PDB file of C-alpha atoms in Angstrom:
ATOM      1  CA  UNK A 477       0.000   0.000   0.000  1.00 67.00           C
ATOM      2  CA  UNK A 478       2.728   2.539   0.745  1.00 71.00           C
ATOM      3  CA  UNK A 479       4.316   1.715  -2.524  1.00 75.00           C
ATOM      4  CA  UNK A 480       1.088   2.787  -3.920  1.00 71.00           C
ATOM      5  CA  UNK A 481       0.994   5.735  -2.046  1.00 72.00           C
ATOM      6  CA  UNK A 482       4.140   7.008  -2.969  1.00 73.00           C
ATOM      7  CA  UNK A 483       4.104   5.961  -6.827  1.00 73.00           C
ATOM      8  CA  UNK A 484       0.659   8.069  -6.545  1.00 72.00           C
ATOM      9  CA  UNK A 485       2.121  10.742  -4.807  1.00 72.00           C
ATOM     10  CA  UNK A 486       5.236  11.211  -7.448  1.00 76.00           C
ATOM     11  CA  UNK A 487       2.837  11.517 -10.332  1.00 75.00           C
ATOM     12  CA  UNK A 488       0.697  14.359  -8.591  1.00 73.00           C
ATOM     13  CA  UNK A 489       3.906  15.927  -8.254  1.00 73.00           C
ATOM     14  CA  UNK A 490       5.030  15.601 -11.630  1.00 75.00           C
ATOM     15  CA  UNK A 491       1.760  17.071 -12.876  1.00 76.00           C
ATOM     16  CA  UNK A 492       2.060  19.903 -10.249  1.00 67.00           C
ATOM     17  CA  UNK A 493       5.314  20.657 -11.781  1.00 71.00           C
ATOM     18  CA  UNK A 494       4.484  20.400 -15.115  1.00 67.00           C
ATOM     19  CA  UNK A 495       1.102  22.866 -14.884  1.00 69.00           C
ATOM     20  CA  UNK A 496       3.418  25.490 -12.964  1.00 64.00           C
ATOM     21  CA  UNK A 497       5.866  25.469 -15.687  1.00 61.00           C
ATOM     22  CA  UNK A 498       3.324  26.114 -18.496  1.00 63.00           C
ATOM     23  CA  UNK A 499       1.596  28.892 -16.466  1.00 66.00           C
ATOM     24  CA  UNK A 500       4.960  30.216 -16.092  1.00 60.00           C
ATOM     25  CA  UNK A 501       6.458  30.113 -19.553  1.00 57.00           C
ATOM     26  CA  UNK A 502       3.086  31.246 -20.907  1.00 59.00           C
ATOM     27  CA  UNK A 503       2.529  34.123 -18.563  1.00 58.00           C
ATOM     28  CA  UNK A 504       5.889  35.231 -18.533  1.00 57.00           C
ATOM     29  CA  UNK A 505       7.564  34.389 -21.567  1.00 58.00           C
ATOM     30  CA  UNK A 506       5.996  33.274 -24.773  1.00 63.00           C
ATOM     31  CA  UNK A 507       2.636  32.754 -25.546  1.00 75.00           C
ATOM     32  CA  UNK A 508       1.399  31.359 -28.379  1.00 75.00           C
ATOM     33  CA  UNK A 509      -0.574  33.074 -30.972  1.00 77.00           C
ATOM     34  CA  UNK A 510      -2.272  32.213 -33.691  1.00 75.00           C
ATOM     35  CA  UNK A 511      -2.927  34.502 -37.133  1.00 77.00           C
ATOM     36  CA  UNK A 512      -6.361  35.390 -37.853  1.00 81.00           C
ATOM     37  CA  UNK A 513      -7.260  37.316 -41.205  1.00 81.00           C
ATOM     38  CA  UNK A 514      -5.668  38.602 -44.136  1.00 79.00           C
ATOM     39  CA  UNK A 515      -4.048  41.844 -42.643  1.00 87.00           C
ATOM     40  CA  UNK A 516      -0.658  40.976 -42.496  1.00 85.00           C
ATOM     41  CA  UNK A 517      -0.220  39.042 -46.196  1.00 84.00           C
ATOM     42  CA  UNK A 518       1.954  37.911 -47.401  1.00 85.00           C
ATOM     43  CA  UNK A 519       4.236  37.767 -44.772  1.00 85.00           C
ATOM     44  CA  UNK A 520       1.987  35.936 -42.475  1.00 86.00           C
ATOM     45  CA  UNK A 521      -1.342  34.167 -43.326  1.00 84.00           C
ATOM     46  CA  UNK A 522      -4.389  33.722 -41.745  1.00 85.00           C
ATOM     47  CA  UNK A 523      -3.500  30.149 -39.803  1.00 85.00           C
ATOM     48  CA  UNK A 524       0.136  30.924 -39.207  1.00 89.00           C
ATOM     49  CA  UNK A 525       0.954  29.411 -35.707  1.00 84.00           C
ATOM     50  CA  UNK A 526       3.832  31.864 -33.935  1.00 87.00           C
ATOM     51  CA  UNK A 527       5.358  32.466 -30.382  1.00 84.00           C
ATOM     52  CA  UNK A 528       4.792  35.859 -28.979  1.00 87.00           C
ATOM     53  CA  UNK A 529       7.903  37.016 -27.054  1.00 86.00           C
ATOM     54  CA  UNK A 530       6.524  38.581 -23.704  1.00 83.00           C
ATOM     55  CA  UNK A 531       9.632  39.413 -21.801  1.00 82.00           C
ATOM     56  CA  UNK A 532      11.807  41.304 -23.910  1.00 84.00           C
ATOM     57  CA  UNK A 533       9.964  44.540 -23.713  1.00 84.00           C
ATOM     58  CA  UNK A 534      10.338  44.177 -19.692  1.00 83.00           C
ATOM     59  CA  UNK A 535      13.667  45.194 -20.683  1.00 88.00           C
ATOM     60  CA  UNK A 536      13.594  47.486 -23.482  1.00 90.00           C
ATOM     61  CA  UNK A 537      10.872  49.188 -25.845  1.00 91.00           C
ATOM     62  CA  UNK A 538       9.461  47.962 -29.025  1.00 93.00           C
ATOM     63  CA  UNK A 539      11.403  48.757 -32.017  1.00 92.00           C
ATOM     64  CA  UNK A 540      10.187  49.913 -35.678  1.00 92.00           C
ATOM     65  CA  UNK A 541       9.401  47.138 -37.594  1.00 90.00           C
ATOM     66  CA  UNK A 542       8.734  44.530 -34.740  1.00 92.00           C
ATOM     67  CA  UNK A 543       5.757  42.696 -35.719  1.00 92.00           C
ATOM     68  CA  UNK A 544       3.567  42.727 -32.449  1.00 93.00           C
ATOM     69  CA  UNK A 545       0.698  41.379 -30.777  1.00 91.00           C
ATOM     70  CA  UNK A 546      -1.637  43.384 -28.423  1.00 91.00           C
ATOM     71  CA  UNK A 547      -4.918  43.993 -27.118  1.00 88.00           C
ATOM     72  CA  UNK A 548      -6.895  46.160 -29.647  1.00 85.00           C
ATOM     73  CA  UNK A 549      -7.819  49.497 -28.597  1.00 79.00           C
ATOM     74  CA  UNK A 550     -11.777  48.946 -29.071  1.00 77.00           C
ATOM     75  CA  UNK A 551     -11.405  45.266 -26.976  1.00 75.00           C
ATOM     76  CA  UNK A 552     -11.824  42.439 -28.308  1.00 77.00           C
ATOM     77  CA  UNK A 553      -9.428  40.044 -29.787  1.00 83.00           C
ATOM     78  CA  UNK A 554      -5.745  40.045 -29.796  1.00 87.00           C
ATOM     79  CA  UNK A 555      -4.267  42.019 -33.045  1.00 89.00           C
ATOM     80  CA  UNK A 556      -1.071  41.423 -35.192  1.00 92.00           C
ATOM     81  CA  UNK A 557       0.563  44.755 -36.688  1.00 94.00           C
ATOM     82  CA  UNK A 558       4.071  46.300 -37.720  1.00 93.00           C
ATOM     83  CA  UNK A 559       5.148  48.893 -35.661  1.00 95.00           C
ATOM     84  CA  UNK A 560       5.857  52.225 -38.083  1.00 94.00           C
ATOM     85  CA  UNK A 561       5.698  54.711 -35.747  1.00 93.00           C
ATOM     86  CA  UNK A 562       7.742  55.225 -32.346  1.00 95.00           C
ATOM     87  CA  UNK A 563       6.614  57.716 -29.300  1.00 95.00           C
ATOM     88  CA  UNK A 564       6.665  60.927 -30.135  1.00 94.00           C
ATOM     89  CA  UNK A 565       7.465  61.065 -33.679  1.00 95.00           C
ATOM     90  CA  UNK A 566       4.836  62.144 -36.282  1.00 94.00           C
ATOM     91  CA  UNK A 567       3.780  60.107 -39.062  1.00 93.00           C
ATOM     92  CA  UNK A 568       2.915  61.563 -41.988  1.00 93.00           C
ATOM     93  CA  UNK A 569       0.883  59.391 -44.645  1.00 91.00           C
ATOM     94  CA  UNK A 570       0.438  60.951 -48.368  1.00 88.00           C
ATOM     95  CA  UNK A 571       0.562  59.577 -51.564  1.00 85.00           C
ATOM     96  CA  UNK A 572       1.089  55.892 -50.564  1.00 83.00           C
ATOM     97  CA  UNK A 573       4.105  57.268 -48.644  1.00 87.00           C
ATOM     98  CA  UNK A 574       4.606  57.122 -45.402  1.00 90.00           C
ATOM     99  CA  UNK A 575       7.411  60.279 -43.546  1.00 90.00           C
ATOM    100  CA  UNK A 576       8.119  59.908 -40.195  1.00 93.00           C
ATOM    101  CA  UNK A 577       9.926  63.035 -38.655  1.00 92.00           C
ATOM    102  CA  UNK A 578      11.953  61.820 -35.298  1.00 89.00           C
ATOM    103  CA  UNK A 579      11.913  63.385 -31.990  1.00 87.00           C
ATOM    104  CA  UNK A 580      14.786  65.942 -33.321  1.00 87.00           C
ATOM    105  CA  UNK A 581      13.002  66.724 -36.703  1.00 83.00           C
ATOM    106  CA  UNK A 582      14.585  64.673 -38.533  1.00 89.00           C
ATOM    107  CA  UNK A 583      12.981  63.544 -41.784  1.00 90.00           C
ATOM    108  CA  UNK A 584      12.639  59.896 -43.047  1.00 89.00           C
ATOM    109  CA  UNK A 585      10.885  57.776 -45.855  1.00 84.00           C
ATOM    110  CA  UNK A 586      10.139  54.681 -44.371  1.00 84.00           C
ATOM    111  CA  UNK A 587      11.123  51.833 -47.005  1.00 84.00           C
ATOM    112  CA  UNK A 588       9.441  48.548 -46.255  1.00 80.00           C
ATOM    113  CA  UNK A 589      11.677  46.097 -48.229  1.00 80.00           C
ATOM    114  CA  UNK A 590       9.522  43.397 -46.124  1.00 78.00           C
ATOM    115  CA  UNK A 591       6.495  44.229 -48.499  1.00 80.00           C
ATOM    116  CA  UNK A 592       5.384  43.730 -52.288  1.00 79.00           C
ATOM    117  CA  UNK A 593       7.003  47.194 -54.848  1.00 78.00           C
ATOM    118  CA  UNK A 594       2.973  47.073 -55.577  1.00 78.00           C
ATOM    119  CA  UNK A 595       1.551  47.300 -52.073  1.00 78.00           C
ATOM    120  CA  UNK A 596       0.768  51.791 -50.930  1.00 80.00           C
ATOM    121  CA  UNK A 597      -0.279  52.858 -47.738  1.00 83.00           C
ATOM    122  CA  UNK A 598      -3.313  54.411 -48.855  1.00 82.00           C
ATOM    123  CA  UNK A 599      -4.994  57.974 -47.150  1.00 79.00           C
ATOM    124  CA  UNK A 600      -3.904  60.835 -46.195  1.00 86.00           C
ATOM    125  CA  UNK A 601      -2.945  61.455 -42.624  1.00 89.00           C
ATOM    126  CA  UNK A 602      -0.653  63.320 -40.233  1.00 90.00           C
ATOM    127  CA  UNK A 603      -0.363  62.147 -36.461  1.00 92.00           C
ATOM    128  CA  UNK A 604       1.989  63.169 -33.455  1.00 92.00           C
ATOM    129  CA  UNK A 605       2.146  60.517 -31.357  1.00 94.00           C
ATOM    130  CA  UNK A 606       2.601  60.876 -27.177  1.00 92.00           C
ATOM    131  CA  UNK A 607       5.397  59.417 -24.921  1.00 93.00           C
ATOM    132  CA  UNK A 608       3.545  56.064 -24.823  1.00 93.00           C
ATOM    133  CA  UNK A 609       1.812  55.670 -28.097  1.00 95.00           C
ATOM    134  CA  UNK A 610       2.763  53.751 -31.246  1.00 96.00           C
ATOM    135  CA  UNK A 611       1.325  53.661 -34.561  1.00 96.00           C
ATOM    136  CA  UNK A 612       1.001  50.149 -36.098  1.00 95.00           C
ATOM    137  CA  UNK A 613      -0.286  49.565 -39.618  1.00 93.00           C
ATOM    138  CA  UNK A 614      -0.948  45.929 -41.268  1.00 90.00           C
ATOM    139  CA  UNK A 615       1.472  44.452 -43.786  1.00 88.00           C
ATOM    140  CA  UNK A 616      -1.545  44.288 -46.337  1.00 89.00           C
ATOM    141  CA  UNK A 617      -2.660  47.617 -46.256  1.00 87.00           C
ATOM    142  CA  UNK A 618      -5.678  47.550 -48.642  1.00 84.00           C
ATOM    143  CA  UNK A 619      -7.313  45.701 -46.032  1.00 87.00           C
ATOM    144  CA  UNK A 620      -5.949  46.295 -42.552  1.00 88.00           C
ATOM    145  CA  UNK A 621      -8.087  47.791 -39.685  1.00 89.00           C
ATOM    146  CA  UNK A 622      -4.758  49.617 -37.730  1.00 90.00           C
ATOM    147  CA  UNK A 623      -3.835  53.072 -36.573  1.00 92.00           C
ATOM    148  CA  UNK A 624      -5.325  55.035 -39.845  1.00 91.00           C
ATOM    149  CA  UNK A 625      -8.929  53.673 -38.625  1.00 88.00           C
ATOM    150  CA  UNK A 626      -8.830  53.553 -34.564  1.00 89.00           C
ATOM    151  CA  UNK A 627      -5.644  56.016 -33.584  1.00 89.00           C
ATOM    152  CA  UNK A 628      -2.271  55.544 -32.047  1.00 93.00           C
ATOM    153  CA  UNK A 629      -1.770  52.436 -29.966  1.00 93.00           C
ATOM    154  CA  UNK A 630      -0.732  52.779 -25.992  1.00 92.00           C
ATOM    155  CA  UNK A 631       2.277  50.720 -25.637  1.00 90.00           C
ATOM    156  CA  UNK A 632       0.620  49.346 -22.335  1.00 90.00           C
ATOM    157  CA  UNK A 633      -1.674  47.682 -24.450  1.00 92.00           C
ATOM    158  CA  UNK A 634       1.197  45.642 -26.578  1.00 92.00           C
ATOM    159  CA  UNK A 635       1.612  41.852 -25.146  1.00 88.00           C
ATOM    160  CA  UNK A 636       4.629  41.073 -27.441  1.00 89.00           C
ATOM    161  CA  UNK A 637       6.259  40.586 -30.297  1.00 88.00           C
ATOM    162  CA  UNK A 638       6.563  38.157 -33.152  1.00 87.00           C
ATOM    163  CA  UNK A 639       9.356  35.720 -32.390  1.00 83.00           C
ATOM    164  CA  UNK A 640       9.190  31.878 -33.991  1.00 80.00           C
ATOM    165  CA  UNK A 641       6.590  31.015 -36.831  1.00 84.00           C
ATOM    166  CA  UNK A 642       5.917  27.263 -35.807  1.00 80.00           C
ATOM    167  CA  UNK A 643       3.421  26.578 -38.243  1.00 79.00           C
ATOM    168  CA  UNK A 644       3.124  25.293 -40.957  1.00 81.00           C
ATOM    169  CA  UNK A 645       6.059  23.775 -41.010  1.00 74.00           C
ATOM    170  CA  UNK A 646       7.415  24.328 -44.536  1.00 76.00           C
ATOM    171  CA  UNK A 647       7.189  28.103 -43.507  1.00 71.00           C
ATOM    172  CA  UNK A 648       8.834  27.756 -39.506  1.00 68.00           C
ATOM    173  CA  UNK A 649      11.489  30.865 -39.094  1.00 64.00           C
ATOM    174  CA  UNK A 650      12.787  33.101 -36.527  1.00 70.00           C
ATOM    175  CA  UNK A 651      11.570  36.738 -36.767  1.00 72.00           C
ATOM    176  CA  UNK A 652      14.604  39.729 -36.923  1.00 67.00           C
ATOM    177  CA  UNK A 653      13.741  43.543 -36.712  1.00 72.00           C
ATOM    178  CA  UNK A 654      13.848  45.176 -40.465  1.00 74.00           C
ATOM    179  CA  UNK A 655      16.618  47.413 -41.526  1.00 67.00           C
ATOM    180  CA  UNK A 656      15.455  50.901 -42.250  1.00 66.00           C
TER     181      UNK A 656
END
């Protein structure tokens, strides 16, 4: 019976172990997310399976270009954008171009070599954007719902950022941030 008892005993354990690990990891450190829609063609598809990195932005902020997952401003769920715009620079949108002046005024064309010569940021539109705000747009831009439609997004609301694509397979890679 006590060999029973302990054999028992050592599986609960295990289990115990094993739950607190995946609350853990998935609280803490990646979280896994998976691609809804058409917004972010082509370079990820509605059914894409990735890993959201949750901790690095504990330790520094988001970066232009970082693909990122957060809570949309109008609730609901989760979102996956490109960050374009970082806080307080202004992002100027006109003629399927998109300027972004810096913090010190400087000016710069944002090239996208991640995305088709054919695909412009349609509308016109000129935003400043506060100490904590970001301005995210969709990587298929004839048919994203991002910062043009619903305004600036507070960092506070960002979970992470786009690390592994697991699935499908024959498309699994590891996520860097774009050169501009």
């Amino acid at each position: 019976m006590k060999k029973f008892f302990w054999s028992a005993l050592e599986i609960l354990e295990t289990i115990v172990i094993s739950f607190l690990a995946v609350f853990i990891i998935r609280t803490f450190l990646f979280q896994p997310f998976l691609v809804s829609g058409a917004s972010m063609e082509p370079n990820f598809s509605s059914g894409d399976y990735l890993l959201v990195d949750e901790i690095s932005y504990r330790f520094r902020e988001p970066q232009r270009g970082e693909v990122v997952v957060f809570e949309p401003p109008l609730g609901g769920s989760y979102f996956i954008k490109r960050i374009i715009g970082l806080p307080d620079e202004k992002i100027v949108i006109q003629n399927g171009e998109i300027i972004i002046f810096d913090r010190q005024g400087n000016k710069m064309a944002l090239k996208e070599d991640y995305l088709p010569a054919n695909i412009k940021t349609f509308g016109d539109l000129e935003v400043t954007l506060k100490s904590d705000q970001y301005f995210v747009l969709g990587d298929n831009r004839n048919f994203s719902f991002d910062s043009r439609s619903w305004g600036a997004l507070s960092g506070e609301k960002i979970v992470g950022f786009a690390r592994v694509r697991i699935w499908p397979i024959t498309a699994a890679m590891a996520f860097g941030t774009p050169a501009y």
